[in-house]
Tab-separated table of C-alpha atoms in Angstrom:
chain	number	residue	atom	x	y	z
A	1	MET	CA	92.182	267.407	101.976
A	2	ALA	CA	88.652	269.590	100.931
A	3	ALA	CA	86.107	269.474	103.020
A	4	LYS	CA	83.067	267.367	102.496
A	5	PRO	CA	79.822	269.339	101.139
A	6	SER	CA	76.659	269.267	102.542
A	7	ILE	CA	73.437	270.541	102.464
A	8	PRO	CA	71.529	272.183	105.106
A	9	LYS	CA	69.151	270.409	107.693
A	10	GLY	CA	66.120	269.712	106.608
A	11	THR	CA	66.743	269.978	102.746
A	12	ARG	CA	66.903	267.078	100.567
A	13	ASP	CA	68.817	266.149	97.063
A	14	PHE	CA	66.539	264.006	94.112
A	15	SER	CA	67.778	261.191	92.341
A	16	PRO	CA	66.825	260.919	88.628
A	17	VAL	CA	65.010	257.807	90.186
A	18	GLU	CA	63.213	260.411	92.840
A	19	MET	CA	62.796	263.173	90.299
A	20	ALA	CA	60.341	260.625	88.302
A	21	LYS	CA	58.705	260.070	91.278
A	22	ARG	CA	58.504	263.821	91.627
A	23	ASN	CA	57.223	264.737	88.514
A	24	TYR	CA	54.979	261.761	88.968
A	25	ILE	CA	52.846	263.419	91.751
A	26	PHE	CA	52.662	266.653	90.316
A	27	ASN	CA	51.913	265.607	87.105
A	28	THR	CA	48.693	263.712	88.418
A	29	ILE	CA	47.732	266.846	90.552
A	30	ARG	CA	48.178	268.887	86.994
A	31	ASP	CA	45.785	266.786	85.475
A	32	VAL	CA	43.275	266.679	88.016
A	33	TYR	CA	43.724	270.619	88.382
A	34	HIS	CA	43.393	270.949	84.521
A	35	LEU	CA	40.211	268.891	84.652
A	36	TYR	CA	38.360	271.152	86.719
A	37	GLY	CA	39.205	274.338	85.072
A	38	PHE	CA	41.971	275.354	86.858
A	39	GLN	CA	45.007	277.419	85.685
A	40	GLN	CA	48.466	277.648	86.393
A	41	ILE	CA	50.503	280.604	87.860
A	42	GLU	CA	53.911	281.244	89.356
A	43	THR	CA	55.118	283.896	92.161
A	44	PRO	CA	58.799	284.430	92.955
A	45	ALA	CA	60.806	282.596	95.402
A	46	MET	CA	61.687	286.191	97.898
A	47	GLU	CA	58.535	288.088	99.102
A	48	MET	CA	58.579	291.744	101.163
A	49	LEU	CA	58.909	290.784	104.364
A	50	SER	CA	55.422	293.017	104.417
A	51	THR	CA	53.362	291.290	102.738
A	52	LEU	CA	54.185	288.047	104.826
A	53	MET	CA	54.391	289.055	108.422
A	54	GLY	CA	51.730	289.627	110.883
A	55	LYS	CA	49.791	286.496	108.040
A	56	TYR	CA	50.407	283.234	109.594
A	57	GLY	CA	50.070	284.440	114.019
A	58	GLU	CA	52.599	284.568	116.007
A	59	GLU	CA	54.520	281.051	115.140
A	60	GLY	CA	53.906	281.566	111.629
A	61	ASP	CA	56.236	284.561	111.437
A	62	LYS	CA	58.883	282.872	113.834
A	63	LEU	CA	59.093	280.496	111.044
A	64	LEU	CA	59.898	283.338	108.646
A	65	PHE	CA	63.344	283.118	106.408
A	66	LYS	CA	64.679	285.790	106.617
A	67	ILE	CA	67.028	287.731	103.940
A	68	GLN	CA	69.950	289.685	104.500
A	69	ASN	CA	69.758	292.877	102.659
A	70	SER	CA	73.033	293.382	100.436
A	71	GLY	CA	75.200	296.551	100.656
A	72	ASP	CA	75.895	298.258	104.028
A	73	TYR	CA	73.344	296.964	106.406
A	74	PHE	CA	74.757	298.443	109.511
A	75	SER	CA	74.526	301.883	108.205
A	76	GLY	CA	71.465	303.841	110.032
A	77	LEU	CA	72.274	301.166	112.969
A	78	THR	CA	73.122	303.004	116.287
A	79	ASP	CA	75.733	301.307	118.309
A	80	GLU	CA	72.975	301.201	120.832
A	81	GLU	CA	70.282	298.813	118.510
A	82	LEU	CA	73.951	296.536	117.657
A	83	LEU	CA	74.785	296.623	121.505
A	84	SER	CA	70.897	295.665	122.582
A	85	ARG	CA	71.089	292.274	120.862
A	86	ASN	CA	66.979	292.277	120.381
A	87	ALA	CA	66.623	289.818	117.589
A	88	ALA	CA	63.930	290.805	115.835
A	89	LYS	CA	64.427	294.366	116.113
A	90	LEU	CA	67.787	293.855	114.457
A	91	ALA	CA	66.030	291.675	111.723
A	92	SER	CA	63.298	294.391	111.229
A	93	LYS	CA	66.392	296.598	109.933
A	94	PHE	CA	68.362	294.067	108.047
A	95	CYS	CA	65.788	292.500	105.963
A	96	GLU	CA	63.262	293.950	104.129
A	97	LYS	CA	62.648	290.069	102.074
A	98	GLY	CA	61.801	286.820	103.338
A	99	LEU	CA	61.461	283.589	101.346
A	100	ARG	CA	57.581	282.465	101.047
A	101	TYR	CA	55.895	280.616	103.709
A	102	ASP	CA	52.721	279.266	101.667
A	103	LEU	CA	51.695	279.564	98.069
A	104	THR	CA	47.845	281.581	99.776
A	105	VAL	CA	50.053	285.132	100.677
A	106	PRO	CA	51.890	285.384	97.834
A	107	PHE	CA	48.834	284.541	96.017
A	108	ALA	CA	46.815	287.311	97.457
A	109	ARG	CA	49.431	289.448	96.891
A	110	TYR	CA	48.963	289.006	92.954
A	111	VAL	CA	45.354	288.918	93.163
A	112	VAL	CA	45.320	292.496	94.341
A	113	MET	CA	48.522	293.007	92.031
A	114	HIS	CA	46.404	291.591	88.847
A	115	ARG	CA	43.321	292.488	89.310
A	116	ASP	CA	42.531	294.389	86.198
A	117	GLU	CA	44.267	292.326	84.401
A	118	ILE	CA	42.435	289.140	86.565
A	119	THR	CA	38.649	287.630	85.297
A	120	PHE	CA	36.236	286.395	88.300
A	121	PRO	CA	36.185	284.191	90.429
A	122	PHE	CA	39.623	283.158	89.108
A	123	LYS	CA	40.891	279.909	89.992
A	124	ARG	CA	44.084	279.602	89.748
A	125	TYR	CA	47.267	276.612	90.844
A	126	GLN	CA	50.453	276.477	91.621
A	127	ILE	CA	52.898	274.097	92.276
A	128	GLN	CA	56.169	275.723	94.034
A	129	PRO	CA	58.328	275.056	96.619
A	130	VAL	CA	58.116	276.844	100.184
A	131	TRP	CA	60.794	277.595	103.025
A	132	ARG	CA	60.066	276.554	107.145
A	133	ALA	CA	62.461	277.377	109.351
A	134	ASP	CA	61.052	275.400	111.250
A	135	ARG	CA	62.677	272.164	113.303
A	136	PRO	CA	63.422	269.401	110.937
A	137	GLN	CA	62.110	265.535	112.074
A	138	LYS	CA	60.186	262.951	110.290
A	139	GLY	CA	57.797	264.343	107.409
A	140	ARG	CA	58.726	268.218	107.721
A	141	TYR	CA	60.951	269.906	105.786
A	142	ARG	CA	63.028	273.371	105.747
A	143	GLU	CA	62.196	273.268	101.910
A	144	PHE	CA	59.479	271.189	100.290
A	145	TYR	CA	56.813	271.529	97.769
A	146	GLN	CA	53.221	272.445	97.785
A	147	CYS	CA	50.417	272.087	95.416
A	148	ASP	CA	47.643	274.379	95.698
A	149	ALA	CA	44.467	274.989	93.890
A	150	ASP	CA	42.418	278.010	94.719
A	151	VAL	CA	39.059	280.020	93.753
A	152	VAL	CA	39.466	283.355	94.599
A	153	GLY	CA	35.437	286.133	94.323
A	154	SER	CA	32.425	283.578	95.124
A	155	ASP	CA	30.905	283.227	98.077
A	156	SER	CA	29.376	279.705	96.864
A	157	LEU	CA	30.002	276.538	98.770
A	158	LEU	CA	30.268	274.566	95.162
A	159	ASN	CA	33.911	276.004	95.461
A	160	GLU	CA	34.235	273.934	98.445
A	161	VAL	CA	32.684	270.520	97.272
A	162	GLU	CA	34.464	270.346	94.358
A	163	LEU	CA	37.582	271.050	96.165
A	164	MET	CA	36.649	268.027	97.881
A	165	GLN	CA	36.016	266.329	94.825
A	166	ILE	CA	39.635	267.034	93.501
A	167	VAL	CA	41.155	265.876	96.524
A	168	ASP	CA	39.267	262.939	96.550
A	169	THR	CA	40.358	261.570	92.421
A	170	VAL	CA	44.189	262.570	93.174
A	171	PHE	CA	44.370	260.593	96.329
A	172	THR	CA	41.587	257.313	94.105
A	173	ARG	CA	44.407	257.858	91.532
A	174	PHE	CA	47.586	257.367	93.670
A	175	GLY	CA	46.149	254.793	95.395
A	176	ILE	CA	46.347	255.790	98.384
A	177	ARG	CA	43.330	255.350	101.873
A	178	VAL	CA	42.873	258.463	103.163
A	179	CYS	CA	40.251	260.627	105.451
A	180	ILE	CA	39.262	263.855	104.667
A	181	LYS	CA	38.892	265.976	107.556
A	182	ILE	CA	36.507	268.666	107.643
A	183	ASN	CA	35.483	271.091	109.997
A	184	ASN	CA	34.517	275.086	110.163
A	185	ARG	CA	36.063	277.819	111.609
A	186	LYS	CA	32.283	279.453	112.720
A	187	ILE	CA	31.913	276.555	114.660
A	188	LEU	CA	35.073	277.111	116.692
A	189	THR	CA	34.330	280.578	116.988
A	190	GLY	CA	31.051	278.797	118.403
A	191	ILE	CA	32.431	277.608	120.464
A	192	ALA	CA	34.398	279.617	121.964
A	193	GLU	CA	31.433	282.639	122.237
A	194	ILE	CA	29.348	279.338	123.707
A	195	ILE	CA	31.915	278.869	126.527
A	196	GLY	CA	32.914	282.429	127.673
A	197	GLU	CA	35.590	282.735	126.252
A	198	ALA	CA	35.232	284.732	122.242
A	199	ASP	CA	38.560	286.929	122.640
A	200	LYS	CA	40.103	283.662	122.813
A	201	ILE	CA	39.372	281.732	119.703
A	202	VAL	CA	42.684	282.076	118.198
A	203	ASP	CA	44.358	280.387	121.787
A	204	ILE	CA	42.238	277.638	121.432
A	205	THR	CA	42.373	276.976	118.084
A	206	VAL	CA	46.228	276.668	118.251
A	207	ALA	CA	45.964	274.556	121.000
A	208	ILE	CA	43.497	272.191	119.392
A	209	ASP	CA	44.876	271.751	116.437
A	210	LYS	CA	47.550	270.147	118.564
A	211	LEU	CA	45.263	267.272	120.184
A	212	ASP	CA	46.934	264.413	117.840
A	213	LYS	CA	50.284	265.664	117.788
A	214	ILE	CA	50.560	266.308	121.806
A	215	GLY	CA	46.967	264.811	123.448
A	216	LEU	CA	44.684	266.178	124.941
A	217	ASP	CA	46.334	267.024	129.081
A	218	ASN	CA	48.901	268.733	127.124
A	219	VAL	CA	46.099	271.319	125.390
A	220	ASN	CA	44.666	271.858	128.204
A	221	ALA	CA	47.645	273.044	129.726
A	222	GLU	CA	48.442	274.930	126.603
A	223	LEU	CA	44.414	276.368	127.170
A	224	LYS	CA	45.694	277.257	130.923
A	225	GLU	CA	48.586	278.739	130.424
A	226	LYS	CA	47.181	281.432	127.862
A	227	GLY	CA	44.780	282.132	130.383
A	228	ILE	CA	41.329	279.935	130.051
A	229	SER	CA	39.839	279.108	132.849
A	230	ASP	CA	39.332	275.908	134.483
A	231	GLU	CA	35.237	276.067	133.824
A	232	ALA	CA	35.941	277.007	130.171
A	233	ILE	CA	38.421	273.556	129.150
A	234	ALA	CA	35.828	271.654	130.883
A	235	LYS	CA	33.003	272.584	128.570
A	236	LEU	CA	35.042	272.490	125.992
A	237	GLN	CA	36.458	268.683	126.381
A	238	PRO	CA	32.776	267.395	125.294
A	239	ILE	CA	33.368	268.577	122.415
A	240	ILE	CA	36.177	268.669	120.898
A	241	LEU	CA	35.064	264.697	121.907
A	242	LEU	CA	32.431	264.757	119.941
A	243	SER	CA	32.094	261.149	118.270
A	244	GLY	CA	29.638	259.567	116.653
A	245	THR	CA	28.519	259.974	112.708
A	246	ASN	CA	28.885	263.143	110.886
A	247	GLU	CA	25.269	263.568	110.711
A	248	GLU	CA	24.937	262.906	115.022
A	249	LYS	CA	27.692	265.359	115.677
A	250	LEU	CA	25.429	267.876	113.493
A	251	VAL	CA	22.914	267.336	115.261
A	252	THR	CA	24.306	267.790	118.562
A	253	LEU	CA	26.128	271.024	117.442
A	254	LYS	CA	22.913	272.429	116.592
A	255	GLU	CA	21.725	271.517	119.706
A	256	VAL	CA	25.134	273.341	121.574
A	257	LEU	CA	25.601	276.007	119.649
A	258	ALA	CA	21.938	277.215	119.631
A	259	GLY	CA	22.809	280.124	121.359
A	260	SER	CA	25.372	281.441	118.892
A	261	GLU	CA	24.587	283.161	115.538
A	262	VAL	CA	28.119	282.249	113.737
A	263	GLY	CA	27.991	278.853	115.421
A	264	GLN	CA	25.031	277.705	113.668
A	265	LYS	CA	25.538	279.303	110.816
A	266	GLY	CA	29.215	276.868	110.521
A	267	VAL	CA	27.456	273.758	111.223
A	268	GLU	CA	24.435	274.750	108.394
A	269	GLU	CA	27.744	275.820	105.715
A	270	SER	CA	29.317	272.038	106.989
A	271	GLU	CA	25.829	270.421	106.417
A	272	PHE	CA	25.481	271.280	102.936
A	273	ILE	CA	29.075	270.429	101.636
A	274	LEU	CA	28.102	266.628	103.577
A	275	LYS	CA	25.425	266.263	101.776
A	276	THR	CA	26.095	267.501	98.789
A	277	LEU	CA	29.276	265.025	98.601
A	278	SER	CA	27.886	262.130	99.887
A	279	VAL	CA	25.484	262.583	97.085
A	280	PHE	CA	28.338	261.844	94.522
A	281	GLY	CA	29.528	258.958	96.751
A	282	LEU	CA	33.290	259.606	97.228
A	283	LYS	CA	35.517	256.987	97.386
A	284	ASN	CA	37.607	258.118	100.482
A	285	GLU	CA	36.374	258.942	104.183
A	286	LEU	CA	34.821	262.159	104.674
A	287	GLU	CA	34.667	262.892	108.632
A	288	LEU	CA	33.616	266.451	110.370
A	289	ASP	CA	36.841	266.606	112.982
A	290	LEU	CA	36.224	269.496	115.853
A	291	THR	CA	40.062	268.831	116.919
A	292	LEU	CA	40.236	270.078	113.475
A	293	ALA	CA	40.994	273.856	113.707
A	294	ARG	CA	43.774	274.553	111.286
A	295	GLY	CA	46.322	277.373	112.754
A	296	LEU	CA	46.634	279.046	110.985
A	297	ASN	CA	44.722	282.910	111.403
A	298	TYR	CA	43.252	283.640	108.414
A	299	TYR	CA	40.841	281.181	107.820
A	300	THR	CA	37.229	281.820	107.791
A	301	GLY	CA	35.264	279.128	107.241
A	302	ALA	CA	35.355	275.808	106.030
A	303	ILE	CA	39.015	274.017	106.638
A	304	PHE	CA	40.314	270.781	105.317
A	305	GLU	CA	42.675	268.259	105.969
A	306	VAL	CA	43.581	264.873	104.756
A	307	LYS	CA	45.237	262.450	106.428
A	308	ALA	CA	46.691	258.746	105.046
A	309	LEU	CA	45.443	255.614	106.892
A	310	ASP	CA	47.843	253.004	105.973
A	311	VAL	CA	50.845	255.214	107.374
A	312	GLN	CA	51.781	256.850	110.427
A	313	ILE	CA	52.815	260.624	108.481
A	314	GLY	CA	51.089	264.104	109.581
A	315	SER	CA	48.896	265.754	107.093
A	316	ILE	CA	49.208	265.277	103.465
A	317	THR	CA	46.807	268.118	102.181
A	318	GLY	CA	44.870	271.100	104.152
A	319	GLY	CA	43.152	273.851	102.953
A	320	GLY	CA	40.012	276.341	103.805
A	321	ARG	CA	38.140	279.443	103.288
A	322	TYR	CA	39.979	282.417	103.715
A	323	ASP	CA	37.734	285.953	103.255
A	324	ASN	CA	39.534	288.619	104.157
A	325	LEU	CA	43.435	287.663	103.127
A	326	THR	CA	43.534	290.125	100.281
A	327	GLY	CA	41.682	293.412	102.703
A	328	VAL	CA	44.965	293.357	103.546
A	329	PHE	CA	46.529	294.138	100.384
A	330	GLY	CA	43.620	297.382	100.236
A	331	MET	CA	41.331	294.861	98.397
A	332	ALA	CA	38.040	294.169	100.545
A	333	GLY	CA	35.438	291.908	99.783
A	334	VAL	CA	37.474	289.320	97.686
A	335	SER	CA	36.374	286.007	99.580
A	336	GLY	CA	38.536	282.724	98.673
A	337	VAL	CA	38.689	279.294	99.165
A	338	GLY	CA	41.921	276.958	98.432
A	339	ILE	CA	43.720	273.369	99.409
A	340	SER	CA	47.414	272.673	98.881
A	341	PHE	CA	48.937	269.231	98.583
A	342	GLY	CA	52.056	268.757	100.522
A	343	ALA	CA	53.940	267.025	97.984
A	344	ASP	CA	57.142	266.358	99.575
A	345	ARG	CA	54.479	264.121	102.632
A	346	ILE	CA	52.843	262.368	99.325
A	347	PHE	CA	56.043	261.422	97.719
A	348	ASP	CA	57.435	259.382	101.426
A	349	VAL	CA	53.650	257.547	101.412
A	350	LEU	CA	53.460	256.614	97.882
A	351	ASN	CA	57.302	254.999	99.092
A	352	GLN	CA	56.198	253.238	102.276
A	353	LEU	CA	53.223	251.891	100.047
A	354	ASP	CA	55.187	250.964	97.220
A	355	LEU	CA	52.821	252.410	94.807
A	356	TYR	CA	54.670	253.946	92.306
A	357	PRO	CA	53.458	252.753	88.029
A	358	LYS	CA	56.277	251.101	86.378
A	359	GLU	CA	55.931	253.572	83.823
A	360	ALA	CA	56.300	256.563	85.803
A	361	VAL	CA	59.803	255.356	87.439
A	362	ASN	CA	61.841	254.282	84.341
A	363	SER	CA	62.367	256.542	82.336
A	364	THR	CA	64.847	254.729	78.908
A	365	GLN	CA	62.043	252.028	77.469
A	366	LEU	CA	64.644	250.960	74.852
A	367	LEU	CA	68.648	250.989	75.039
A	368	PHE	CA	71.314	250.485	71.822
A	369	ILE	CA	74.233	248.839	71.879
A	370	ASN	CA	77.375	250.618	70.305
A	371	PHE	CA	79.358	248.146	68.707
A	372	GLY	CA	80.932	251.331	66.278
A	373	GLU	CA	80.953	253.659	63.859
A	374	LYS	CA	78.584	252.351	61.331
A	375	GLU	CA	76.874	249.557	63.532
A	376	ALA	CA	76.093	253.543	65.778
A	377	ALA	CA	74.942	254.876	62.171
A	378	PHE	CA	72.794	252.249	61.172
A	379	SER	CA	71.516	252.465	65.006
A	380	LEU	CA	71.070	256.283	65.172
A	381	ASN	CA	68.164	256.149	62.314
A	382	VAL	CA	66.340	253.426	63.387
A	383	LEU	CA	66.155	255.622	66.915
A	384	ALA	CA	65.091	258.528	65.432
A	385	GLN	CA	61.867	256.757	64.293
A	386	VAL	CA	61.617	255.548	67.297
A	387	ARG	CA	61.705	258.160	69.191
A	388	ALA	CA	59.428	260.092	66.392
A	389	GLU	CA	56.974	257.409	68.156
A	390	GLY	CA	56.946	258.832	71.938
A	391	ILE	CA	59.462	255.904	72.614
A	392	ARG	CA	62.206	256.969	75.247
A	393	ALA	CA	65.432	255.856	73.480
A	394	GLU	CA	69.262	256.595	74.199
A	395	ILE	CA	72.421	255.121	72.276
A	396	PHE	CA	74.967	254.361	74.296
A	397	PRO	CA	77.625	256.919	73.202
A	398	ASP	CA	81.240	255.178	73.420
A	399	SER	CA	81.440	251.352	71.605
A	400	SER	CA	83.173	250.355	75.257
A	401	LYS	CA	82.311	246.040	76.617
A	402	MET	CA	79.040	245.243	75.986
A	403	LYS	CA	79.793	243.762	79.858
A	404	LYS	CA	79.509	247.970	80.561
A	405	GLN	CA	76.598	248.572	78.647
A	406	MET	CA	74.898	245.859	79.580
A	407	GLY	CA	75.904	246.801	82.725
A	408	TYR	CA	74.769	250.571	82.137
A	409	ALA	CA	71.497	249.885	81.093
A	410	ASN	CA	71.013	247.294	84.391
A	411	ALA	CA	71.751	250.094	86.585
A	412	LYS	CA	68.814	252.395	84.798
A	413	ASN	CA	66.195	249.580	84.793
A	414	ILE	CA	66.527	250.147	81.512
A	415	PRO	CA	63.746	246.920	79.947
A	416	PHE	CA	64.322	246.579	76.348
A	417	VAL	CA	68.126	247.007	74.456
A	418	ALA	CA	68.071	246.583	70.541
A	419	LEU	CA	71.594	244.770	68.907
A	420	VAL	CA	73.042	246.172	65.821
A	421	GLY	CA	75.357	243.793	64.166
A	422	GLU	CA	76.753	243.172	60.926
A	423	ASN	CA	73.521	240.995	59.708
A	424	GLU	CA	71.347	242.650	61.286
A	425	MET	CA	72.758	246.140	59.302
A	426	ASN	CA	72.512	243.575	56.027
A	427	GLU	CA	69.283	242.634	56.753
A	428	ASN	CA	67.677	245.729	57.857
A	429	LYS	CA	66.118	244.593	60.935
A	430	VAL	CA	67.740	245.019	64.731
A	431	THR	CA	67.781	242.217	67.125
A	432	LEU	CA	65.736	243.479	70.143
A	433	LYS	CA	66.563	241.990	73.551
A	434	ASN	CA	64.061	241.622	76.932
A	435	MET	CA	66.619	242.441	80.174
A	436	GLU	CA	63.879	240.477	81.814
A	437	THR	CA	63.224	237.253	80.348
A	438	GLY	CA	66.693	236.926	78.147
A	439	GLU	CA	64.277	236.023	74.697
A	440	GLN	CA	66.128	238.290	71.900
A	441	THR	CA	64.061	238.411	68.580
A	442	LEU	CA	65.030	239.849	65.248
A	443	VAL	CA	62.332	242.734	64.389
A	444	SER	CA	62.025	245.311	61.876
A	445	ALA	CA	62.222	249.077	62.938
A	446	GLU	CA	58.272	248.888	62.706
A	447	GLU	CA	57.691	245.437	64.352
A	448	LEU	CA	60.351	247.116	67.077
A	449	ILE	CA	57.818	250.315	67.970
A	450	GLN	CA	55.011	248.361	67.551
A	451	THR	CA	56.592	245.898	70.145
A	452	LEU	CA	57.645	248.399	72.822
A	453	LYS	CA	53.677	250.697	72.331
A	454	LYS	CA	52.478	247.068	73.478
């Protein structure tokens, strides 16, 4: 007996209904990106490992899926290297390529490779899958889609403001209540300076970024493990647990970071973004959150994260400013800022809250019942007229029993069925049945179209 097929952990199949829901998500985000002047690109699923390695920090590098070279990948390896069983070293010999971890690093590579074709500032969006060798758990997958928007070639904080407006617009359209959290890596750098641990900024940000997941005690334990002194950890507590309104937090930060030039710059940037957005009156909460660190090493300025208020799930959108990303590919001085919508988590949130509009998940609007060759020929003519008006319609391909055909309509949640028999053909009309109410009406093709368009 053949073994039952399976798929890798952390990946999923999607049914037609689920794909309709996912396309609703992608189309909503795509429409908002277009409103703000973003253009779409795509990059390969595979990148050279030299492009990916060293861009995500030590933890990120461990989560890269590496692709084994084709051919005799043992050639060129010594027996000593093979017997060493050093997985990382052997992987570097076996693998030249990897699956992309996110869309931002491939985008930076794209900008450098296509710099002569690009008009700056370049506003691009990208909706593609990414892969991470993470431990699968609720809301965390090994294969998932990101929906990124980035602006490169501009230092203006108006880009940050617009990206937050995009986030607010998208989640308002979805009907999801969210809290948009912002912080600034310059503030975090300033804090590290003030507590006397400037060289440990990466360790500090990686640890406090886990505050929501592992709690304060475990964060402090991790900081201590990284060699940060008890005195510095004590100084850090009131800062990362700072409360009050955004304005009150800014006032406190100005005082606390008075001795740090970079810290003050971060406060100024955050103040500009918050004040500018307050004028527009966002529909969702906006919070300055000092525990937000976003562990990726390439962020240098404003950072963002979005949490759903009515569902327990991780971040559903994130992003930030990265001044130096293209520099590693030989193109210095290009600043960028971007956001990424986590489509798979948004999918789960919309499912839990049952927020999908009916028209987004119901594909076929009208099914023609097939009573035989003559009836099908007549139906095909009307079907062509209906489709020409943009109405999604189909005909059952076989003249099967009525019960089977109606069962097909019910299984696909098709709201209307068209019945064509001898009488209908003689009158050049069809009988339209509303599957929800059971009501039947004899209508012309024009009346049929008008009814369905309503």
